Coordinates of C-alpha atoms in Angstrom, one line a residue:
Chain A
X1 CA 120.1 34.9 -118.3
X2 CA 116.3 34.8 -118.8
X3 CA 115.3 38.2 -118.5
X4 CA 112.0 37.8 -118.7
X5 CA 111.6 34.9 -116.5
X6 CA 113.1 36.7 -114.1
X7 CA 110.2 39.2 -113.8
X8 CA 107.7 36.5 -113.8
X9 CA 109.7 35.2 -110.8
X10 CA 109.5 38.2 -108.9
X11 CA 105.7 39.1 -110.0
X12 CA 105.0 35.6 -108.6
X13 CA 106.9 35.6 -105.2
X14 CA 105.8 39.4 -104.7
X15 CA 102.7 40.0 -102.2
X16 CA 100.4 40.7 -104.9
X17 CA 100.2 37.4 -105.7
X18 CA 99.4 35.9 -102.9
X19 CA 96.7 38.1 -101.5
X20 CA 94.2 36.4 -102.6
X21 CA 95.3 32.7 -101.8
X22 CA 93.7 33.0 -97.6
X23 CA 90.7 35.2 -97.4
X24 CA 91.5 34.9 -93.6
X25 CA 94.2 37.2 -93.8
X26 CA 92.8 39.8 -95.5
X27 CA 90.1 39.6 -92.8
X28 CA 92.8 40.0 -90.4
X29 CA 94.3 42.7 -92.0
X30 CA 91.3 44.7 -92.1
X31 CA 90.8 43.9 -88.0
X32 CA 94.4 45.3 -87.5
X33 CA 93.5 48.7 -89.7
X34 CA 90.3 48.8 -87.5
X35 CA 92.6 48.0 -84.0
X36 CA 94.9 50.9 -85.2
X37 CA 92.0 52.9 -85.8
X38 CA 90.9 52.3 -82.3
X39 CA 94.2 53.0 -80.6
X40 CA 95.8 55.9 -82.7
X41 CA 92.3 58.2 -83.3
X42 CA 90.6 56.4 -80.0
X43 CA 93.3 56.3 -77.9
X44 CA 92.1 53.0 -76.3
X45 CA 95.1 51.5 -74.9
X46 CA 97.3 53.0 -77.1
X47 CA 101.0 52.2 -75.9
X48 CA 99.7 48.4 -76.3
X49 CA 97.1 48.2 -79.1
X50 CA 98.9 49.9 -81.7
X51 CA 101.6 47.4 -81.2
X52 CA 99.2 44.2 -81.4
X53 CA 97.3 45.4 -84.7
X54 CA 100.8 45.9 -86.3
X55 CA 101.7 42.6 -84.9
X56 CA 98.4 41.4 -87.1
X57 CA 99.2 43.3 -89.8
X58 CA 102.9 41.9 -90.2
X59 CA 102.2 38.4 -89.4
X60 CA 98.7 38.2 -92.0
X61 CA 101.0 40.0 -95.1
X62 CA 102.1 37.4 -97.3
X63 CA 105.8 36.6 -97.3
X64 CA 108.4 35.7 -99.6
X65 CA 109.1 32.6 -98.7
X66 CA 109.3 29.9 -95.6
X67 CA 113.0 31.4 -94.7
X68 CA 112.0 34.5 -94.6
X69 CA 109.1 34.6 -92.5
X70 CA 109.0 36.7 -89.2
X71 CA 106.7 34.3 -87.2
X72 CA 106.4 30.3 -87.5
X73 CA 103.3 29.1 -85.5
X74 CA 104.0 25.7 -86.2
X75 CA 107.4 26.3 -84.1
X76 CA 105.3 27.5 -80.8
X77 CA 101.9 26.0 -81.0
X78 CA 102.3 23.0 -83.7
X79 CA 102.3 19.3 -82.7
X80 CA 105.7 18.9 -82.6
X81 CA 105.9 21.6 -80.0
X82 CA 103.6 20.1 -78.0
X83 CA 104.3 16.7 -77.8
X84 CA 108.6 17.5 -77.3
X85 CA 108.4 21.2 -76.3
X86 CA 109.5 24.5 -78.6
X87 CA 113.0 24.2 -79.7
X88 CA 114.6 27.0 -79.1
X89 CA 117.8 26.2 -80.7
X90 CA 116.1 25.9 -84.3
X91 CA 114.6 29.2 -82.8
X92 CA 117.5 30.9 -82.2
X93 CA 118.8 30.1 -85.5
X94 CA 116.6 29.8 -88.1
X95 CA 113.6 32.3 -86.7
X96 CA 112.5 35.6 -87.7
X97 CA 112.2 38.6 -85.7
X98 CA 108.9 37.8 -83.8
X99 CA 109.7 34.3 -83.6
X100 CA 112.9 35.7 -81.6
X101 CA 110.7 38.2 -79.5
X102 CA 108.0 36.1 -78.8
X103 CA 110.4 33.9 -76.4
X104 CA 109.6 36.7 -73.7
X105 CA 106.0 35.8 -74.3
X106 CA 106.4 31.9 -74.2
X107 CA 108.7 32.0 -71.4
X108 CA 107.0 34.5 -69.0
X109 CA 109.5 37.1 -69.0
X110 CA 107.8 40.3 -70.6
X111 CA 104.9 39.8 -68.1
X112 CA 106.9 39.4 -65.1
X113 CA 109.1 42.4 -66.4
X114 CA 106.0 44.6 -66.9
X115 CA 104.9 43.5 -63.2
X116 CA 108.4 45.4 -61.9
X117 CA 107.2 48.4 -63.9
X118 CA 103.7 48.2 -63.0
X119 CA 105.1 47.9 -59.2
X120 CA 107.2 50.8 -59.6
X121 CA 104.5 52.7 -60.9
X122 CA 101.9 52.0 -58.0
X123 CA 101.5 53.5 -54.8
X124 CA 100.1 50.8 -52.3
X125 CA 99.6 53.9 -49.3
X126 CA 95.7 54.0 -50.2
X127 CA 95.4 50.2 -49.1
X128 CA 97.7 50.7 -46.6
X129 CA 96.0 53.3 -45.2
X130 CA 92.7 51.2 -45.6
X131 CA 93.7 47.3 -45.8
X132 CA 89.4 46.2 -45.8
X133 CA 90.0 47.9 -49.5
X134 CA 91.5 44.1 -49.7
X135 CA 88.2 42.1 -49.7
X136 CA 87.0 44.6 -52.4
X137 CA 89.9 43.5 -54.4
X138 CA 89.6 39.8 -53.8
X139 CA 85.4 39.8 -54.2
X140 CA 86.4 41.5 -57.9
X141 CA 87.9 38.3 -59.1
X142 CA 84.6 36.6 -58.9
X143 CA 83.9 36.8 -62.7
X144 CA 86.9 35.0 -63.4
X145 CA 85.9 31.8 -61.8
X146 CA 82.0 32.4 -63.0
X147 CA 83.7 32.7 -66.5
X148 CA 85.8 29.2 -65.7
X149 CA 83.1 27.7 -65.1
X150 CA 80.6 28.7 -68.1
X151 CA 83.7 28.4 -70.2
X152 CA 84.4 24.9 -69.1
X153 CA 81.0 23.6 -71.1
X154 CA 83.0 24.2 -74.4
X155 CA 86.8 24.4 -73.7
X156 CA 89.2 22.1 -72.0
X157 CA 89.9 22.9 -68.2
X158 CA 93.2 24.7 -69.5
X159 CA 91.6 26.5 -71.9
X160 CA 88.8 27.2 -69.7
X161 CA 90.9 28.5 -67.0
X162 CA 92.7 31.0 -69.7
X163 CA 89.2 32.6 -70.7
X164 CA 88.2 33.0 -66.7
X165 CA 91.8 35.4 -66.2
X166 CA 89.9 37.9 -68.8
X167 CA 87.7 38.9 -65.8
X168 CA 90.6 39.7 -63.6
X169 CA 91.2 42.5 -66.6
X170 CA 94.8 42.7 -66.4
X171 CA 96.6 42.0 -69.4
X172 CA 100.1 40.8 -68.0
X173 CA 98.6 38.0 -65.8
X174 CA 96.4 36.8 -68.7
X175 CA 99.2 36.5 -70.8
X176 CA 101.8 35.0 -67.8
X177 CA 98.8 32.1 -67.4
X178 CA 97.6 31.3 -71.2
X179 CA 101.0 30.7 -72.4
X180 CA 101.4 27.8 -70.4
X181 CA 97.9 26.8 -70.1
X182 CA 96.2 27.7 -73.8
X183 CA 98.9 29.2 -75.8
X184 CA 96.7 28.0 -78.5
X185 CA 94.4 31.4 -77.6
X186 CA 97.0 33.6 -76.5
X187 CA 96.1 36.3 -79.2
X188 CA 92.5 36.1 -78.3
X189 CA 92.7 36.3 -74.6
X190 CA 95.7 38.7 -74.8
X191 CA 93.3 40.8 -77.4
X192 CA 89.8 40.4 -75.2
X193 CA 91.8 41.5 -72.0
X194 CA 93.5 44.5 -73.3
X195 CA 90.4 45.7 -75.2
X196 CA 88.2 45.4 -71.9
X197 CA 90.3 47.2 -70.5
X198 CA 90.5 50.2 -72.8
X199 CA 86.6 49.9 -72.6
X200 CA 86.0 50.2 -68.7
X201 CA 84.6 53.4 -69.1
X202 CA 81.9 52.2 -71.1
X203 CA 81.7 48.7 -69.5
X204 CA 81.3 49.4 -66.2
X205 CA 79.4 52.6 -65.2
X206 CA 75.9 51.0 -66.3
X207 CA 76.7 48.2 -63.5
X208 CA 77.5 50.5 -61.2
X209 CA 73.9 52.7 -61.6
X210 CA 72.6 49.0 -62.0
X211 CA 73.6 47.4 -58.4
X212 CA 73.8 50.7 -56.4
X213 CA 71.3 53.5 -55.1
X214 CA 72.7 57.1 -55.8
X215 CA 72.1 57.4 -51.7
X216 CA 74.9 55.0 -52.0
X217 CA 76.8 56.6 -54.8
X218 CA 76.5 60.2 -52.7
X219 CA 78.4 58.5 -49.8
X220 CA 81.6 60.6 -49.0
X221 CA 84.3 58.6 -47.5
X222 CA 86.4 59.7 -44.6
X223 CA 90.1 60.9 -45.7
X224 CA 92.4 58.4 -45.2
X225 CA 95.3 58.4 -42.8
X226 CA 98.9 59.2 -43.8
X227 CA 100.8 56.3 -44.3
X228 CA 104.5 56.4 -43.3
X229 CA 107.7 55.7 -45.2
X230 CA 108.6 52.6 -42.7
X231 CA 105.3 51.1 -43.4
X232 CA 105.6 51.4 -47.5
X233 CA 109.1 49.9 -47.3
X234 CA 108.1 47.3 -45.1
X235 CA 104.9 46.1 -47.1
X236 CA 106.5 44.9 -50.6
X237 CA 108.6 42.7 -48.3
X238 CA 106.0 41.4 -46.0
X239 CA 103.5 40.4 -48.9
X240 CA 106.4 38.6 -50.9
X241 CA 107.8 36.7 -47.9
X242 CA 103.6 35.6 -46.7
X243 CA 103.0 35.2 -50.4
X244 CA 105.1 33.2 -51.8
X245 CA 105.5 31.0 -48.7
X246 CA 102.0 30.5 -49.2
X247 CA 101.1 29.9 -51.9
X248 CA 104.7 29.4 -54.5
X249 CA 103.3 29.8 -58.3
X250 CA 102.5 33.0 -57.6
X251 CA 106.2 34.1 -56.9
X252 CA 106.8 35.2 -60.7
X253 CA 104.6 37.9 -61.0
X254 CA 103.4 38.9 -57.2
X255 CA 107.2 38.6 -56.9
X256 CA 108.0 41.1 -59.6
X257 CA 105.4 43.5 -58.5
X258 CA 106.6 43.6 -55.2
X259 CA 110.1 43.8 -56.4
X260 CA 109.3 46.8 -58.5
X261 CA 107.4 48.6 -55.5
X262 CA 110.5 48.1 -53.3
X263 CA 112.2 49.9 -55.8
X264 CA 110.3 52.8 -55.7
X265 CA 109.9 53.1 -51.8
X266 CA 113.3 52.5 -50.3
X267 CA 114.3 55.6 -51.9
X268 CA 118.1 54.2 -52.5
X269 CA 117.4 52.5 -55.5
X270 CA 116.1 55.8 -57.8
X271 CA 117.8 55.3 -61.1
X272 CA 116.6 51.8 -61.1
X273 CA 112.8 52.6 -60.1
X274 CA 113.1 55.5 -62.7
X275 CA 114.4 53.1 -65.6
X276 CA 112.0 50.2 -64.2
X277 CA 108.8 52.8 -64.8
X278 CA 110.0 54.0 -68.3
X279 CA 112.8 52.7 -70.2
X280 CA 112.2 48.7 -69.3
X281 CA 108.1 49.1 -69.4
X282 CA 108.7 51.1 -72.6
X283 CA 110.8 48.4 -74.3
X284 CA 108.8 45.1 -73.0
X285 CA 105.4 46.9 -74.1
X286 CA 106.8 47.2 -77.5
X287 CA 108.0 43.4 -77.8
X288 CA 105.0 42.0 -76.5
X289 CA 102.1 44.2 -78.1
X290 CA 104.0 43.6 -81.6
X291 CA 104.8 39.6 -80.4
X292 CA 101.5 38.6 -78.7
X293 CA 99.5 40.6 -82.0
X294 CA 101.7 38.1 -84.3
X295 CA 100.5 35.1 -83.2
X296 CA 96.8 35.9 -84.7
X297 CA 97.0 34.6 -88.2
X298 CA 93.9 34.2 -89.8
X299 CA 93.6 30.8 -90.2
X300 CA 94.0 30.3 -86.7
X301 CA 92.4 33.3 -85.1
X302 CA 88.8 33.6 -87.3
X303 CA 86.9 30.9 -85.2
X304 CA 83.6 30.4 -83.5
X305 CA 86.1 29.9 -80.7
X306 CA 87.5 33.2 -80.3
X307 CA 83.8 35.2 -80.8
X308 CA 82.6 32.7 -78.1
X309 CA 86.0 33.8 -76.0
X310 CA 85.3 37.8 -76.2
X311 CA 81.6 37.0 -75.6
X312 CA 82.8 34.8 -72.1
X313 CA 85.6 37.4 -71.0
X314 CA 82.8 40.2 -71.5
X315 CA 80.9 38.4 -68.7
X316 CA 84.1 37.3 -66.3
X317 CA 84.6 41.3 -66.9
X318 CA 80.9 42.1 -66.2
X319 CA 80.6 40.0 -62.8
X320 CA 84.1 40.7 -61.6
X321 CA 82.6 44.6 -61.5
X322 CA 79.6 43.4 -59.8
X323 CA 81.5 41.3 -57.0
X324 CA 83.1 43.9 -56.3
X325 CA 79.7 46.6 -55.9
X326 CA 78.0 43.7 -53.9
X327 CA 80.9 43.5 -51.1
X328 CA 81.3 47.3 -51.5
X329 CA 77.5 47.2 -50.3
X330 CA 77.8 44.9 -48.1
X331 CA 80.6 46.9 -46.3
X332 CA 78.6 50.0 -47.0
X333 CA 75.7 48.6 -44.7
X334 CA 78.1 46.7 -42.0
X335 CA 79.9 50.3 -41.9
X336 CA 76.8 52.3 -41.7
X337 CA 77.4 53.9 -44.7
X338 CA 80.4 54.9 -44.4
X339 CA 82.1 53.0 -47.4
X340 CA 80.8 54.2 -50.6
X341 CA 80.3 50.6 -52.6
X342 CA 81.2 52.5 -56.0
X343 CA 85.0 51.5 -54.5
X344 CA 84.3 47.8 -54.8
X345 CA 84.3 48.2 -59.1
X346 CA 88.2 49.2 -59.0
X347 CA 88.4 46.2 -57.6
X348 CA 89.4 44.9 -61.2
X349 CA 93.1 45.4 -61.5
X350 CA 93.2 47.9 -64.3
X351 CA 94.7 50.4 -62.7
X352 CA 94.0 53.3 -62.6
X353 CA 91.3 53.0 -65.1
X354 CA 88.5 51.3 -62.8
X355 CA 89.5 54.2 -59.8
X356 CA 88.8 56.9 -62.1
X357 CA 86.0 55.6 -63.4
X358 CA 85.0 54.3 -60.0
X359 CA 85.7 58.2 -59.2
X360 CA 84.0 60.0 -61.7
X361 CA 80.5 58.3 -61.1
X362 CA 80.7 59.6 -57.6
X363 CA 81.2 62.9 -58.7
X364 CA 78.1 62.9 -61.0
X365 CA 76.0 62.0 -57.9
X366 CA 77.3 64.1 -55.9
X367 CA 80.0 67.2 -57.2
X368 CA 82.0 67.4 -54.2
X369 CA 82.6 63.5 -53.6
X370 CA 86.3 62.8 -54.3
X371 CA 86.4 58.8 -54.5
X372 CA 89.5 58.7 -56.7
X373 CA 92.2 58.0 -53.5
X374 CA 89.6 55.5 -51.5
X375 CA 89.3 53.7 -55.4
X376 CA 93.1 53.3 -55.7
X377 CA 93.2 51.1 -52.3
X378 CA 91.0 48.1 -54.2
X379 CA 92.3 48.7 -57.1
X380 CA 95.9 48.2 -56.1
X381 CA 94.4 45.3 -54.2
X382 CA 92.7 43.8 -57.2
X383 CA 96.1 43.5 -58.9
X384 CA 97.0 41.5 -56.0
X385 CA 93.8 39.2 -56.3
X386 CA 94.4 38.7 -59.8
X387 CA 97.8 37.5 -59.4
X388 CA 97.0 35.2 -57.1
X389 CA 94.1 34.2 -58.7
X390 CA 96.3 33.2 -61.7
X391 CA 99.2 31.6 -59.0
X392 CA 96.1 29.4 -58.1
X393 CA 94.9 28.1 -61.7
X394 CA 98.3 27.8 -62.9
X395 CA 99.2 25.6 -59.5
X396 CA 95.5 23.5 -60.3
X397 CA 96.2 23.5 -64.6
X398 CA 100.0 24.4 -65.4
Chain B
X1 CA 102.1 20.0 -57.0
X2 CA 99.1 19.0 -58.5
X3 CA 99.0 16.9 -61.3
X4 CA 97.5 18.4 -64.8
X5 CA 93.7 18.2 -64.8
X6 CA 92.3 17.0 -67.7
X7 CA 88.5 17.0 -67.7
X8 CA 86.6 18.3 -65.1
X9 CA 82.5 18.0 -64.9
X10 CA 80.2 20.8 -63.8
X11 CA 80.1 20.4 -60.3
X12 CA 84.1 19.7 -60.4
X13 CA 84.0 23.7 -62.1
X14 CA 81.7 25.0 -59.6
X15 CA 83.4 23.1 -56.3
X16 CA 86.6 24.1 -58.3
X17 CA 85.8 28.0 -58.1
X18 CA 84.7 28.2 -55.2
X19 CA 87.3 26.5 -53.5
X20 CA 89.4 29.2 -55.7
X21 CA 87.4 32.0 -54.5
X22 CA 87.7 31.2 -50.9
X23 CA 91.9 31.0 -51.3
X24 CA 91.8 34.3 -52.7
X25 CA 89.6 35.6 -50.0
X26 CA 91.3 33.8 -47.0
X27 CA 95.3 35.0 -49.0
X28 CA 93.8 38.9 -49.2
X29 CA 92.6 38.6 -45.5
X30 CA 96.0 37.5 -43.8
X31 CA 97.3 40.1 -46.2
X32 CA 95.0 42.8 -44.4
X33 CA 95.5 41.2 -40.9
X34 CA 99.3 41.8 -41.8
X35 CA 99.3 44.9 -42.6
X36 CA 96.8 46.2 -39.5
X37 CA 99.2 44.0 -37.5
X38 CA 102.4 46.6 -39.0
X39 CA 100.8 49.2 -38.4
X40 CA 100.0 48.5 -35.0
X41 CA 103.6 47.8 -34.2
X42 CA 104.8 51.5 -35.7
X43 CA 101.9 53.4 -33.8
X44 CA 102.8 51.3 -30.9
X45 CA 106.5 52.0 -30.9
X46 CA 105.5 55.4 -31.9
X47 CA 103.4 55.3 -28.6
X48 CA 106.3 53.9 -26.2
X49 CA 109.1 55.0 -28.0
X50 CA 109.1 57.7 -29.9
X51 CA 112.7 58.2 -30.2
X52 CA 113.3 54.3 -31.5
X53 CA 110.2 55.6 -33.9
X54 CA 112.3 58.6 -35.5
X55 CA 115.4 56.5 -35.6
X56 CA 113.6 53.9 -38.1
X57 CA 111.8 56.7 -39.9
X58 CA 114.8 59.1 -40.2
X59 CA 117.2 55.4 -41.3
X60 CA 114.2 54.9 -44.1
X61 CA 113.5 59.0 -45.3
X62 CA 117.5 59.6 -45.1
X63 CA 118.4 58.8 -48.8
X64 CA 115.4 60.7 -49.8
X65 CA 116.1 64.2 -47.7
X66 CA 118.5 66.4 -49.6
X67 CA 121.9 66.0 -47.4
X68 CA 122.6 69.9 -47.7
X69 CA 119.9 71.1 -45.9
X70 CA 121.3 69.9 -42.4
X71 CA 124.9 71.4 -43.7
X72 CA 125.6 75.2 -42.4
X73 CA 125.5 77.0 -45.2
X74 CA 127.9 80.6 -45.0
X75 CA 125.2 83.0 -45.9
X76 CA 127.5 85.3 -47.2
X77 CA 128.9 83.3 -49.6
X78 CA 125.3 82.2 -50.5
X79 CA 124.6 85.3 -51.4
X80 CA 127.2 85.9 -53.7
X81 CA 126.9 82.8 -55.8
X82 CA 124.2 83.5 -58.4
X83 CA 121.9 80.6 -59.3
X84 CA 122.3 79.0 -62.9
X85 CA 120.3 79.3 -64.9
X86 CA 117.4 76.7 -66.5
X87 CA 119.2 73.6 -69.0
X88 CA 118.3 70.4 -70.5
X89 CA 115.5 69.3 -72.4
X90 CA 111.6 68.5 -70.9
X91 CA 109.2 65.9 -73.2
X92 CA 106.2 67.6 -73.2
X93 CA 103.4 65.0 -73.9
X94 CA 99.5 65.9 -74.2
X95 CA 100.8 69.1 -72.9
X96 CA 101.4 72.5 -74.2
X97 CA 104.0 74.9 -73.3
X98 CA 101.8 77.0 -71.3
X99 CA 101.0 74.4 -69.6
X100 CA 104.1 72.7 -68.7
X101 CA 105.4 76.2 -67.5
X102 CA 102.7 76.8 -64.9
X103 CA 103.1 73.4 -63.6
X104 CA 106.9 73.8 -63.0
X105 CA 105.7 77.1 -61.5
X106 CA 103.5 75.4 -58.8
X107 CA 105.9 72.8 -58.4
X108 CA 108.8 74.9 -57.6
X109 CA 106.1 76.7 -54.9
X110 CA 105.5 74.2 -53.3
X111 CA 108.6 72.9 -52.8
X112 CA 110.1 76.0 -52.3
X113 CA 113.2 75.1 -54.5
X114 CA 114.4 77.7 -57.1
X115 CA 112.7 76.5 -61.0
X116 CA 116.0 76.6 -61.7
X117 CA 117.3 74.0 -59.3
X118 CA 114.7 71.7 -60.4
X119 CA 114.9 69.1 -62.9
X120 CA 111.8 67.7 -65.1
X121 CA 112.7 65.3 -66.8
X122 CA 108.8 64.5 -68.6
X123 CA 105.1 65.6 -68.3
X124 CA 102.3 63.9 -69.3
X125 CA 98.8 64.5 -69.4
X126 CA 96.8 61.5 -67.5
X127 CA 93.5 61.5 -69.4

């Protein structure tokens, strides 16, 4: 036995050695330091970013060898896998960890999953109480078809269609549409939407002072009526049976949503509504933050493509806030001022971010204005829109 | 089922979107016809029938009422059983001790329940 060659083996197949072979890595590497940066000391989407930028960081280290890799690219988004389709045997057998966790992503199941959680967690007795909050929901998707089409001058219609969802600024339904449509950008589009979000409070209060008066912003809003049990219970099975009869691809996630809500308003199913708002959210955040943040590697990720696809969803994000304000004014004036039109920007899903921030630039106009519960109505409703929105591209592109 | 699109020019994008935009709009209406329509039937039957009304709403609140407060309860054997006292374990996140305490306070207020006949299971600062 070659002692010596032995350590020259292992000096040569260590990291070390290979760090400097792809400068894109070590790019990447940096980006998920900064990411965990921005989620640990920030706190900007926490329970999802730091599990992305250690997705990055595991995925951009160099590895041993091809056997012992956690992610294989060339398995999900290589030639091969377009032209016959992933094979999930070879998968199942031969792949690492995040090659195993990131069937939930390519399949559609951690979104749909996270939709039952995300409807267990929501209470749909604001819109109920004041179902016009609708239009402000549906008027909020605006920037994701205004984003479709600018995108469409440099992408493909797929692609193009995957950028537009960034405006509908829910992460889940971004990811549910791009891996069938773009799952080429996924880590881009899943990273763009998940860091808009995180940065509503920044994004969109200077639209809001843009596009209203603060005569407008001083508007308080009547309280709204209370909304009985029959009518919560009823609700999650009305919109899935008009839904999905409707319009089909949306089933999956408007589906799951619904499903999830049921849960949490029939009041026989506790255990499962408790475990559907903690325990399951809990465990598919985890997979898909460290799944989805695998699939940047450098190569692939550092492109003009992905700068021009955060610059695009910052404007689907932008205009999907300012649909909303324009239809909350133009309710505002058909009402006589009785709808404050700072309700129409929590018209983007992200809930409950875009109510509170919807909620806390009423109170700086005026102290005493409590927006927060009329903001929950389109934001609730926005989460609606945006699922549909993506039901409707993936009907036109999938 | 549509087939895959391909290539689409600029005016395809914009008739595209609108069209889109309009679905989306016309899906969220019915949605908020639907539900003025539900809640006009409850405030109707609530109207005509009140007694039909507290049947449906009693059938859908009964799993969530506690079944012992429409059990007589011997008052003298009530008083003789002492309460137990506070167990289990609370995951305190964002929140100090103080804190937690005075919101278990103010929760068992308000729902006029003994602390000790209350379990919390988690609190969590919402920033």
């Amino acid at each position: 036995m070659d002692i010596g060659q032995i350590f020259v083996d292992l000096a040569k197949g260590s990291g070390f050695a290979q760090l400097g072979m792809q400068w894109q890595n070590a790019v990447m590497i940096v980006l998920a330091c900064f990411f965990l940066y921005l989620g640990i000391k920030k706190k900007f989407e926490p329970l999802l970013l730091v599990g992305i930028a250690f997705g990055i960081l595991l995925t951009n280290l160099p590895q041993a060898s091809d056997a012992d890799l956690l992610y294989h690219p060339e398995w999900w988004i290589g030639q091969a896998a377009i032209d016959n389709g992933v094979d999930y045997l070879n998968v199942l057998q031969h792949g690492g960890l995040l090659d195993i966790l990131y069937i939930g992503v390519k399949t559609g199941v951690y979104p749909c999953l996270i939709f039952i959680g995300v409807g267990a967690m929501t209470d749909f007795g604001p819109m109920i109480a004041n179902p016009k909050s609708l239009l402000l929901g549906a008027a909020a998707q605006l920037g994701i078809f205004t984003a479709f089409i600018l995108a469409s001058l440099f992408f493909t219609p797929s692609q193009a269609a995957s950028i537009g969802i960034i405006g509908g600024a829910d992460g889940p339904t971004a990811i549910w549409l791009t891996k069938s449509l773009a799952p080429e950008l996924l880590a881009a589009i899943a990273i763009a939407a998940y860091s808009y979000m995180a940065l509503i409070p920044i994004i969109q209060p200077p639209i809001m002072r843009l596009l209203t008066t603060k005569k407008e912003r001083e508007i308080k809003m009547e309280q709204l009526r209370e909304v009985s049990k029959s009518e919560k219970i009823v609700f999650p099975i009305m919109v899935t049976i008009f839904c999905c009869l409707l319009l089909p691809s949306v089933a999956p996630l408007l589906g799951c949503l619904m499903f999830g809500n049921l849960l949490k308003e029939c009041g026989v199913t506790e255990r499962l509504s408790d475990t559907a708002q903690n325990a399951l959210m809990n465990i598919v955040t985890l997979f898909l933050g460290i799944s989805v943040g695998a699939t940047a590697q450098g190569a692939r990720f550092l492109s003009a493509d992905t700068l021009l696809i955060i610059a695009l969803g910052l404007i689907a994000f932008s205009l999907s806030t300012a649909g909303g304000l324009l239809i909350g004014k133009l309710m505002c004036w058909l009402t006589k001022g009785k709808i404050n039109p700072l309700i129409g920007a929590a018209g983007v899903s992200a809930v409950p971010m875009a109510a509170r921030v919807a909620h806390s630039e009423g109170l700086k106009a005026n102290p005493s204005n409590y927006l927060l519960m009329h903001a929950m109505g389109p934001n609730v409703a926005g989460v609606i829109g945006s699922a549909v929105a993506a039901g409707i591209l993936m009907a036109v592109f999938g | 089922m549509f087939n895959a699109i391909e290539s689409v020019t600029i005016g395809e994008s914009f008739a595209l979107a609108g069209v889109s935009m309009s679905i989306i709009m016309g899906v969220l209406a019915c949605i908020m016809v639907l539900i003025y329509l539900m809640s006009g039937f409850f405030k109707l039957l609530e109207k005509h029938n009140p007694a039909l009304k507290a049947k449906i709403d009693a059938l859908f609140s009964k799993k969530t009422e506690p079944t012992e407060a429409s059990e007589p309860v011997a008052t003298e054997e009530k008083d003789i059983v002492t309460a137990r006292g506070s167990c289990g374990n609370i995951v305190l996140k964002n929140v100090t001790d103080r804190e937690a305490a005075m919101i278990m306070a103010i929760v068992a207020d308000k729902m006029q329940t003994p602390l000790n006949e209350l379990r919390f299971k988690s609190i969590k600062k919402i920033d």
